[in-house]
XYZ file of C-alpha atoms in Angstrom:
660
model
C 0.000 0.000 0.000
C 1.090 3.555 -0.686
C -0.049 6.398 1.527
C -0.673 9.824 0.109
C -2.233 12.996 1.467
C -2.378 16.465 0.012
C -1.818 17.863 3.505
C 0.086 16.160 6.315
C -1.371 16.735 9.786
C 0.978 18.275 12.317
C 1.458 16.738 15.788
C -1.051 17.635 18.492
C 0.097 20.824 20.213
C 1.909 22.248 17.170
C -0.951 24.712 16.681
C -2.103 26.553 19.790
C -5.127 28.827 20.197
C -5.114 32.529 20.823
C -7.892 35.118 21.189
C -11.443 33.850 21.525
C -10.411 30.235 20.900
C -8.053 30.246 23.878
C -10.541 32.102 26.053
C -13.301 29.621 25.218
C -11.089 26.681 26.184
C -10.013 28.326 29.448
C -13.573 29.276 30.292
C -14.842 25.756 29.545
C -12.315 24.349 31.989
C -12.781 26.992 34.715
C -16.520 27.744 34.515
C -18.017 25.079 32.288
C -18.660 21.370 32.510
C -15.414 20.399 30.733
C -13.366 20.793 33.911
C -15.983 19.170 36.149
C -17.830 16.487 34.206
C -15.589 13.711 35.553
C -16.876 14.557 39.042
C -20.503 14.970 37.967
C -21.165 11.790 35.998
C -21.161 8.327 37.625
C -20.340 6.907 34.188
C -16.919 8.508 34.567
C -16.279 6.955 37.963
C -16.379 3.237 37.148
C -12.649 2.958 36.274
C -13.688 0.673 33.441
C -10.230 0.660 31.825
C -8.627 -0.116 35.190
C -9.968 -2.021 38.180
C -13.569 -1.771 36.974
C -13.221 -3.975 33.892
C -16.431 -5.816 33.013
C -17.582 -9.223 31.913
C -18.906 -9.649 28.415
C -22.150 -10.924 29.933
C -24.657 -8.853 31.880
C -27.863 -9.641 33.727
C -30.729 -7.331 32.861
C -33.426 -6.279 35.380
C -35.778 -8.897 33.904
C -33.233 -11.630 34.631
C -32.120 -12.209 31.053
C -28.377 -12.620 30.512
C -27.098 -10.772 27.466
C -23.785 -9.812 25.906
C -22.643 -6.359 27.188
C -25.472 -4.238 25.816
C -24.384 -0.988 27.451
C -21.133 -1.301 29.411
C -19.207 0.086 26.454
C -21.062 3.389 27.017
C -18.890 3.939 30.079
C -15.806 3.093 28.022
C -16.551 5.608 25.276
C -17.577 8.244 27.825
C -14.380 7.940 29.842
C -12.040 7.782 26.856
C -13.608 10.696 24.964
C -13.826 12.833 28.092
C -10.132 12.473 28.884
C -9.196 12.847 25.218
C -10.993 16.190 25.292
C -9.656 17.130 28.723
C -6.002 16.504 27.913
C -6.244 18.427 24.632
C -8.086 21.349 26.256
C -5.701 21.472 29.218
C -2.573 21.288 27.058
C -3.754 23.980 24.647
C -5.032 26.240 27.432
C -1.904 25.628 29.528
C -4.081 24.543 32.455
C -1.659 22.613 34.658
C -4.309 21.387 37.110
C -6.383 19.638 34.477
C -3.304 18.533 32.567
C -2.114 16.735 35.700
C -5.517 15.068 35.981
C -5.320 13.889 32.376
C -1.775 12.629 32.955
C -2.986 10.583 35.936
C -5.625 8.962 33.724
C -3.034 8.137 31.050
C -0.752 6.605 33.667
C -3.616 4.503 35.020
C -4.396 3.168 31.554
C -0.773 2.137 31.131
C -0.643 0.713 34.670
C -3.513 -1.642 33.833
C -2.184 -2.673 30.432
C -2.030 -6.463 30.464
C 1.256 -8.307 29.871
C 0.008 -9.287 26.401
C -0.599 -5.593 25.585
C -4.382 -5.399 26.134
C -5.935 -2.011 26.899
C -9.703 -2.104 27.127
C -12.835 -2.567 29.188
C -13.163 -6.373 29.432
C -11.821 -8.873 31.962
C -9.290 -11.463 30.672
C -11.811 -14.262 30.041
C -14.176 -11.983 28.127
C -11.939 -10.467 25.475
C -12.155 -11.069 21.740
C -14.822 -13.794 22.115
C -18.134 -11.956 21.911
C -21.269 -13.600 20.607
C -23.406 -10.486 20.489
C -23.498 -6.695 20.873
C -20.233 -5.310 22.271
C -17.973 -2.282 22.143
C -14.627 -4.092 22.070
C -12.949 -2.117 19.292
C -14.893 1.098 19.880
C -13.917 1.600 23.518
C -10.361 0.460 22.837
C -9.998 2.753 19.830
C -11.241 5.800 21.759
C -8.746 5.097 24.553
C -5.891 4.641 22.081
C -6.787 7.946 20.402
C -6.323 9.717 23.732
C -3.021 7.920 24.291
C -1.757 8.873 20.834
C -2.680 12.510 21.494
C -0.695 12.305 24.725
C 2.214 10.727 22.851
C 2.340 13.646 20.409
C 1.993 16.234 23.162
C 4.620 14.682 25.445
C 6.849 13.031 22.799
C 6.866 9.935 25.030
C 8.037 6.961 22.945
C 6.888 4.538 25.657
C 3.285 5.586 25.097
C 3.509 4.931 21.358
C 5.056 1.516 22.088
C 2.174 0.721 24.462
C -0.404 1.670 21.841
C 1.321 -0.501 19.226
C 1.429 -3.491 21.579
C -2.295 -3.144 22.185
C -3.150 -2.636 18.517
C -0.965 -5.552 17.413
C -2.732 -7.816 19.918
C -6.082 -6.880 18.405
C -4.719 -7.507 14.921
C -3.755 -11.012 16.035
C -7.314 -11.734 17.233
C -9.241 -10.517 14.186
C -8.491 -10.594 10.490
C -8.968 -12.914 7.498
C -10.722 -16.041 8.772
C -11.363 -14.445 12.197
C -14.400 -12.193 11.633
C -15.481 -9.444 13.988
C -18.797 -8.305 12.505
C -20.199 -11.581 11.144
C -20.210 -13.603 14.358
C -22.826 -11.560 16.238
C -26.477 -12.579 16.010
C -27.747 -9.347 17.583
C -25.963 -6.038 17.206
C -26.394 -2.463 18.310
C -24.460 0.758 18.484
C -21.296 -0.722 19.989
C -20.730 -3.049 17.064
C -21.339 -0.311 14.494
C -19.099 2.146 16.361
C -16.315 -0.448 16.323
C -15.661 0.227 12.644
C -13.966 3.385 13.881
C -11.008 1.351 15.071
C -9.941 2.473 11.584
C -9.077 5.861 13.160
C -6.428 4.159 15.289
C -5.124 2.222 12.292
C -4.803 5.409 10.244
C -2.928 7.232 13.005
C -0.508 4.347 13.546
C 0.006 3.977 9.804
C 0.870 7.657 9.541
C 3.289 7.501 12.492
C 5.028 4.225 11.680
C 4.504 3.575 7.966
C 3.721 -0.050 8.854
C 1.422 -1.431 6.108
C -0.256 -3.932 8.480
C -2.313 -1.131 10.006
C -3.726 0.030 6.678
C -4.306 -3.577 5.637
C -6.265 -4.287 8.808
C -8.372 -1.158 8.254
C -9.191 -2.394 4.776
C -10.072 -5.875 6.054
C -12.251 -4.441 8.842
C -14.230 -2.324 6.384
C -14.932 -5.285 4.120
C -15.863 -7.448 7.118
C -18.316 -4.695 8.103
C -19.669 -4.476 4.544
C -20.577 -8.188 4.528
C -22.523 -8.138 7.809
C -26.274 -8.335 7.220
C -27.331 -8.189 10.865
C -25.701 -4.844 11.695
C -27.907 -2.036 12.932
C -26.096 0.742 11.007
C -25.335 -0.262 7.432
C -25.307 3.095 5.611
C -21.593 2.910 4.792
C -21.470 -0.668 3.640
C -20.138 -0.867 0.118
C -23.437 -1.851 -1.507
C -25.359 0.794 0.422
C -23.066 3.603 -0.705
C -23.066 2.459 -4.319
C -26.889 2.451 -4.442
C -27.672 6.009 -5.621
C -31.312 5.735 -4.510
C -30.590 4.698 -0.932
C -30.447 7.670 1.459
C -28.752 7.668 4.839
C -31.008 5.965 7.372
C -29.148 5.025 10.545
C -27.869 6.571 13.765
C -26.561 10.025 12.932
C -23.180 9.841 14.754
C -22.424 6.525 13.021
C -23.208 8.047 9.631
C -20.937 11.016 10.398
C -17.964 9.044 11.716
C -18.118 6.262 9.109
C -17.631 8.860 6.355
C -13.875 8.912 6.943
C -13.361 5.143 6.580
C -13.515 4.947 2.758
C -11.681 8.289 2.704
C -8.689 6.769 4.488
C -8.774 3.660 2.292
C -8.831 5.876 -0.808
C -5.658 7.579 0.404
C -3.970 4.376 1.581
C -4.612 2.303 -1.538
C -5.176 4.782 -4.362
C -7.962 2.494 -5.626
C -10.804 3.987 -7.616
C -13.413 1.954 -5.690
C -12.711 3.849 -2.489
C -12.821 7.169 -4.316
C -16.299 6.268 -5.584
C -17.365 5.270 -2.076
C -15.973 8.484 -0.624
C -17.728 10.647 -3.187
C -20.997 8.781 -2.629
C -20.724 9.172 1.144
C -20.170 12.920 1.180
C -22.709 13.519 -1.583
C -25.432 11.606 0.255
C -24.752 13.255 3.590
C -25.157 16.698 1.990
C -28.839 15.878 1.404
C -29.437 15.524 5.138
C -27.688 18.642 6.488
C -29.431 21.466 8.320
C -28.556 25.036 7.266
C -26.043 25.322 10.135
C -24.172 22.357 8.624
C -25.262 19.709 11.135
C -26.367 16.272 9.975
C -29.989 15.919 11.078
C -31.221 13.036 13.167
C -33.689 12.371 15.939
C -31.101 9.730 16.886
C -31.464 8.439 13.286
C -31.398 10.186 9.914
C -34.258 8.069 8.523
C -33.782 9.381 4.997
C -35.193 12.821 5.808
C -33.967 15.917 3.961
C -31.960 18.480 5.874
C -34.089 21.100 7.591
C -33.793 23.903 10.131
C -36.758 22.319 11.932
C -35.066 18.917 12.398
C -32.800 18.094 15.328
C -29.016 17.765 15.162
C -27.076 15.673 17.718
C -23.850 17.121 19.117
C -21.960 13.825 18.691
C -22.630 13.995 14.967
C -21.436 17.620 14.774
C -17.996 16.674 16.095
C -17.708 13.445 14.112
C -18.880 15.122 10.906
C -16.279 17.867 11.325
C -13.530 15.266 11.810
C -14.646 13.471 8.646
C -14.545 16.727 6.693
C -11.046 17.404 8.070
C -10.023 13.977 6.818
C -11.373 14.660 3.333
C -9.557 18.003 3.193
C -6.230 16.406 4.149
C -6.526 13.683 1.543
C -8.005 15.577 -1.394
C -7.398 19.261 -0.683
C -11.137 19.834 -1.216
C -11.857 23.554 -0.699
C -15.591 22.812 -0.460
C -15.006 20.362 2.415
C -12.875 22.958 4.219
C -15.673 25.505 3.884
C -18.163 22.954 5.243
C -15.962 22.025 8.214
C -15.536 25.652 9.186
C -19.250 26.376 8.721
C -20.143 23.370 10.886
C -17.858 24.380 13.757
C -18.782 28.074 13.795
C -22.529 27.622 13.389
C -23.921 24.231 14.446
C -21.119 23.707 16.964
C -21.604 27.063 18.683
C -25.405 27.150 18.414
C -25.780 23.930 20.423
C -23.756 25.146 23.429
C -23.900 27.925 25.978
C -21.248 30.573 25.438
C -19.878 30.026 28.944
C -19.542 26.270 28.383
C -21.854 25.355 31.269
C -24.159 23.148 29.198
C -24.987 21.887 25.741
C -28.135 20.690 24.068
C -27.882 16.978 23.208
C -30.242 17.604 20.281
C -30.822 21.092 18.940
C -32.536 22.818 16.032
C -31.546 25.775 13.892
C -35.094 27.092 14.380
C -35.276 26.903 18.173
C -38.381 28.560 19.586
C -38.075 26.810 22.960
C -35.788 24.287 24.597
C -38.080 21.828 26.393
C -38.366 18.085 27.026
C -39.987 16.243 24.150
C -41.138 12.736 25.129
C -40.827 11.502 21.538
C -37.084 12.172 21.662
C -36.553 11.498 25.384
C -36.205 15.142 26.379
C -32.914 15.638 24.580
C -33.308 19.281 23.470
C -32.862 20.506 27.058
C -29.547 21.980 28.264
C -27.312 19.923 30.557
C -23.661 19.712 31.649
C -23.850 15.893 31.470
C -27.121 14.585 29.974
C -26.595 11.827 32.518
C -30.232 10.716 32.302
C -29.806 9.982 28.602
C -26.233 9.193 27.581
C -22.994 10.982 28.436
C -21.586 11.059 24.917
C -22.464 14.463 23.464
C -20.836 16.439 26.271
C -17.413 14.763 25.825
C -17.716 15.300 22.076
C -18.427 18.980 22.699
C -15.152 19.084 24.676
C -13.256 17.630 21.717
C -14.548 19.765 18.858
C -12.526 22.981 19.238
C -9.183 21.329 20.183
C -9.443 19.006 17.177
C -10.231 21.918 14.885
C -7.323 23.983 16.194
C -5.005 21.049 15.433
C -6.277 21.046 11.825
C -5.912 24.790 11.183
C -2.395 24.339 9.779
C -0.848 21.444 7.874
C 2.359 20.588 6.052
C 2.578 19.783 2.349
C 5.180 19.050 -0.305
C 5.296 20.428 -3.820
C 6.068 18.289 -6.840
C 9.761 19.095 -6.587
C 9.845 17.973 -2.972
C 9.963 21.449 -1.437
C 8.282 21.502 1.980
C 5.647 24.102 2.766
C 2.947 25.081 5.227
C -0.754 25.521 4.556
C -3.213 27.748 6.403
C -6.391 25.705 5.987
C -8.643 27.378 8.561
C -8.569 30.856 10.011
C -8.834 32.109 13.564
C -6.540 33.398 16.313
C -3.758 30.851 16.779
C -0.002 30.345 16.608
C 1.870 27.607 14.744
C 5.304 26.481 15.918
C 7.107 23.833 13.863
C 10.215 23.156 11.786
C 10.548 23.271 8.016
C 13.753 22.235 6.317
C 15.446 22.019 9.708
C 14.577 25.611 10.614
C 12.218 26.686 13.361
C 9.139 28.547 12.175
C 6.435 30.368 14.135
C 3.424 31.919 12.403
C 0.789 33.728 14.410
C -2.681 34.396 13.025
C -3.715 37.742 14.476
C -7.414 38.149 13.824
C -10.902 38.342 15.253
C -12.088 35.846 12.607
C -14.888 34.861 12.007
C -16.236 38.223 13.267
C -13.450 40.001 11.394
C -12.567 39.056 7.816
C -8.940 40.232 7.872
C -6.186 37.844 8.975
C -2.598 38.950 9.661
C 0.163 36.336 9.654
C 3.251 37.359 11.634
C 6.381 35.322 10.819
C 9.231 34.386 13.148
C 11.966 32.394 11.364
C 15.232 30.897 12.570
C 17.382 32.618 9.955
C 16.175 32.633 6.358
C 13.789 30.047 4.917
C 12.606 29.545 1.355
C 9.270 27.733 1.315
C 5.803 27.890 -0.240
C 2.996 29.197 1.977
C -0.490 28.067 0.961
C -3.484 30.192 1.938
C -7.052 28.906 1.606
C -9.472 31.282 -0.115
C -12.970 30.388 1.156
C -15.715 29.793 -1.363
C -17.910 32.484 0.188
C -15.303 35.227 -0.452
C -16.315 37.536 -3.300
C -12.737 38.809 -3.423
C -9.553 38.141 -1.480
C -6.647 40.561 -1.218
C -3.283 39.144 -0.166
C -0.402 41.445 0.736
C 3.128 40.423 1.703
C 4.890 43.189 3.616
C 2.404 45.624 2.104
C 2.842 44.492 -1.514
C -0.291 43.035 -3.078
C -0.030 39.704 -4.867
C -2.542 37.948 -7.078
C -5.024 35.721 -5.245
C -7.275 33.636 -7.465
C -8.950 30.281 -7.013
C -9.366 28.299 -3.810
C -5.672 28.530 -2.861
C -3.108 31.293 -3.013
C 0.455 29.977 -2.794
C 3.192 32.471 -1.908
C 6.718 31.273 -2.743
C 9.565 33.351 -1.372
C 12.383 33.568 1.151
C 10.930 34.318 4.569
C 12.486 36.227 7.465
C 11.444 37.191 10.949
C 9.142 40.204 10.801
C 7.557 39.307 7.469
C 3.809 39.873 7.490
C 1.085 38.449 5.262
C -2.316 40.136 5.355
C -5.374 38.446 3.876
C -8.555 40.498 3.547
C -11.775 38.825 2.432
C -14.847 40.551 1.091
C -18.184 38.839 1.634
C -21.716 39.526 0.486
C -24.828 38.873 2.529
C -26.321 35.808 0.885
C -29.651 34.006 0.994
C -29.814 30.228 0.614
C -32.703 27.794 0.215
C -33.659 25.384 2.995
C -35.755 22.740 1.193
C -36.805 21.165 4.487
C -38.769 24.238 5.606
C -39.409 25.895 2.246
C -37.659 28.953 3.648
C -34.331 30.686 3.257
C -31.417 31.296 5.586
C -28.817 34.050 5.570
C -25.042 33.984 5.727
C -22.236 36.472 5.533
C -18.744 35.059 5.301
C -18.373 31.930 7.460
C -21.279 32.828 9.758
C -24.978 32.033 9.537
C -27.309 34.652 10.998
C -30.574 34.281 12.918
C -33.237 36.413 14.564
C -32.823 36.167 18.364
C -35.959 35.588 20.464
C -35.931 36.922 24.046
C -35.630 33.922 26.377
C -36.035 32.841 29.993
C -34.050 29.953 31.487
C -35.607 27.550 34.017
C -33.479 25.465 36.362
C -34.949 21.954 36.474
C -32.174 19.938 38.135
C -29.027 20.692 40.124
C -25.800 18.864 40.948
C -24.639 18.495 44.580
C -21.782 20.816 45.504
C -21.783 22.439 42.073
C -23.256 25.551 40.453
C -23.996 23.739 37.173
C -27.557 22.721 36.401
C -29.954 21.249 33.847
C -32.160 23.882 32.251
C -35.159 24.388 30.035
C -35.647 27.566 28.005
C -38.923 29.280 27.135
C -39.723 32.616 25.455
C -39.451 35.552 27.826
C -43.192 36.330 27.537
C -44.299 32.755 28.323
C -45.826 31.481 31.553
C -43.643 28.894 33.232
C -46.405 26.400 34.173
C -45.617 23.005 35.705
C -42.906 20.637 34.484
C -45.578 18.162 33.378
C -47.498 20.812 31.454
C -44.341 21.988 29.716
C -44.023 18.559 28.078
C -47.519 18.634 26.584
C -48.549 19.492 23.042
C -51.054 21.974 24.492
C -48.169 24.000 25.944
C -46.469 24.036 22.522
C -49.704 25.367 21.009
C -49.797 28.038 23.698
C -46.198 29.075 22.909
C -46.991 29.379 19.213
C -49.733 31.890 20.029
C -47.433 34.196 22.017
C -46.520 37.671 20.708
C -42.811 36.691 20.663
C -43.561 33.827 18.263
C -45.730 36.000 16.006
C -43.133 38.795 16.034
C -40.520 36.322 14.839
C -42.751 35.120 11.991
C -40.826 36.989 9.313
C -39.992 36.324 5.698
C -37.615 37.619 3.084
C -39.084 39.411 0.051
C -39.636 37.087 -2.872
C -36.652 37.092 -5.191
C -38.761 38.588 -7.993
C -38.754 41.789 -5.942
C -34.969 41.830 -5.821
C -32.726 41.658 -2.809
C -33.944 43.311 0.384
C -32.170 46.306 1.857
C -29.492 44.977 4.154
C -26.137 45.877 5.634
C -23.489 44.547 8.002
C -22.462 46.593 11.023
C -19.595 46.221 13.473
C -20.662 47.304 16.957
C -17.752 46.107 19.024
C -14.204 44.843 18.928
C -14.024 41.729 16.680
C -10.983 40.653 18.696
C -13.062 40.627 21.912
C -12.091 37.358 23.661
C -15.778 36.562 24.339
C -17.557 37.438 21.073
C -20.084 34.588 21.399
C -21.612 36.278 24.465
C -22.551 39.381 22.489
C -21.683 39.475 18.811
C -19.601 42.443 17.644
C -21.165 42.047 14.181
C -24.852 42.246 13.231
C -26.836 42.340 10.009
C -29.617 44.815 9.370
C -32.091 43.121 7.041
C -35.424 44.183 5.610
C -38.061 41.467 6.049
C -41.811 41.057 5.657
C -44.050 40.521 8.694
C -47.168 38.327 8.668
C -49.120 41.154 6.961
C -46.369 41.413 4.296
C -45.365 44.855 5.508
C -41.618 45.608 5.397
C -39.782 45.677 8.695
C -36.090 46.149 9.461
C -34.672 43.614 11.915
C -31.255 42.898 13.379
C -29.805 39.420 12.905
C -26.876 37.999 14.857
C -24.676 34.915 14.342
C -26.673 31.798 15.208
C -23.941 30.718 17.630
C -24.681 33.759 19.830
C -28.391 32.943 20.265
C -30.359 30.845 22.721
C -33.801 30.940 21.099
C -34.031 32.048 17.469
C -35.600 31.868 14.047
C -33.009 30.875 11.469
C -35.074 30.372 8.298
C -37.529 32.772 6.754
C -40.407 32.033 4.379
C -40.341 34.220 1.210
C -43.232 36.679 1.019
C -44.592 39.286 -1.350
C -43.763 42.855 -0.471
C -46.966 44.711 0.238
C -47.133 48.264 -1.111
C -49.650 50.661 0.415
């Protein structure tokens, strides 16, 4: 096998946040649930990778004995939480939480078995499952955290431990030793286990050992042959059927996207390119305007819509899959989508202070209340302990993973090494190119500011190409090097020159206010640059549950002019009907003028410092847009980025303009 990528990822910690990105990480650790979730959730206190390892058989309350239906939940929760915690703590330079993450890493290694095993099962219950299990899923999530620690600490012993564990697994499964075909009943754990491919890709990149890519390829084809799996959307035959939409659990759909992508890069085979193209093309049909893949747990073939729910797990996994596609193909469209997803869906589903997220959220969010049909998931919580503690750890991971992907290395045809700015935002890159130390700081308030300044610090003189992504939404892009303008056309601008300390590159983007169709609602949504804008609805937050010894809480949100009523009433359809009759709901019932009347009058205004470290609390940028009320009379309203809202209308039905 030959491995190729357009962009080579840099080690974890090479890119560090600045500005609002750093402040958000620090605030999440100090004020939010990220720094406290391990103390709040019992699922994170079972020590399942250590002394709390489990049998592969469990007795249910009805007395039936089954094969680990849910114990892997604790494994994924613990591994993803500490993966997020160690990345957040390292990037935010939070020594307290970094020490806590280090203790967890050391405990994992302390309980590694002599044969190399790291995982959640006791010795007699490993690699011999007859039914639903999370063997490879829980192990793969733990190994991802260990590999992140290896890159942060440059500890060769950690990499050796991961390889010993992975090689043991490779000896247990493979040709003639199926993983997916042996189970008679399967659930989420089995489907998640395909993502052991993530570990194989990382090890393949670090070591160049072909056995890891070969096992990933075998695992995918073993998965593709399994007829009893719950989530089959990314099986080969499913992807190649143009009429079959995505149907299964949304996070599985999102994470499985990067499996054929890796195999395309590892093998160069046309089959995997076809599968990759089919995967990303199909998923596009099911995306909400904010970029999130819809799903009330499952996609169920529904078109994307601002009225459908998006699960936070799928937001993070979808972003990681888009990152993977960008690295392997250089796709500018995928880079635009990844950025849009993070800055809109990712921010709109969380509180700005990091104290809670919504497990499921909507772009059009008129209230945030329990819904029995979807188990109450739209409410805000620092754990979602009553449901499943998976979305909160994934919310911890999303920004650190994106920061790591903001810069990458690449090589030109002649072998010359270069650096690529793939995503923009306040950060600093520190690496070596051609044996010389390089530091490049992005000074910007992006995405609230559309100018990015790159300040160079070079050990001596360095000749290298610098690649700058030009987003698809930019109407024009002006690139200046030390004040001299250079031509910037197409999705990438590559600057080739000798660089010195003090050199400065300034990139200024121009962006129109744009209207886009949302087929799911029949309405339109509005963007400017990388941000989607929404009409905020005044809101009131209701505390519904508290955590002992902690100021975090579970909350519901209703319009500010609504009566609170009882908790039971708030779950009823009658209460929803009451909310729809409120003045706040009617006032938000706005539409854009029909296109036959031309574009509405609109403008963008800056009302604060775009470099404000907390711009998601109160946006420094607004849009003034002319809309039509329910009587079709024009009305000027102020829209703000969707990620700065709690309740909002995000899509607007086109209406005739009434002339008196």
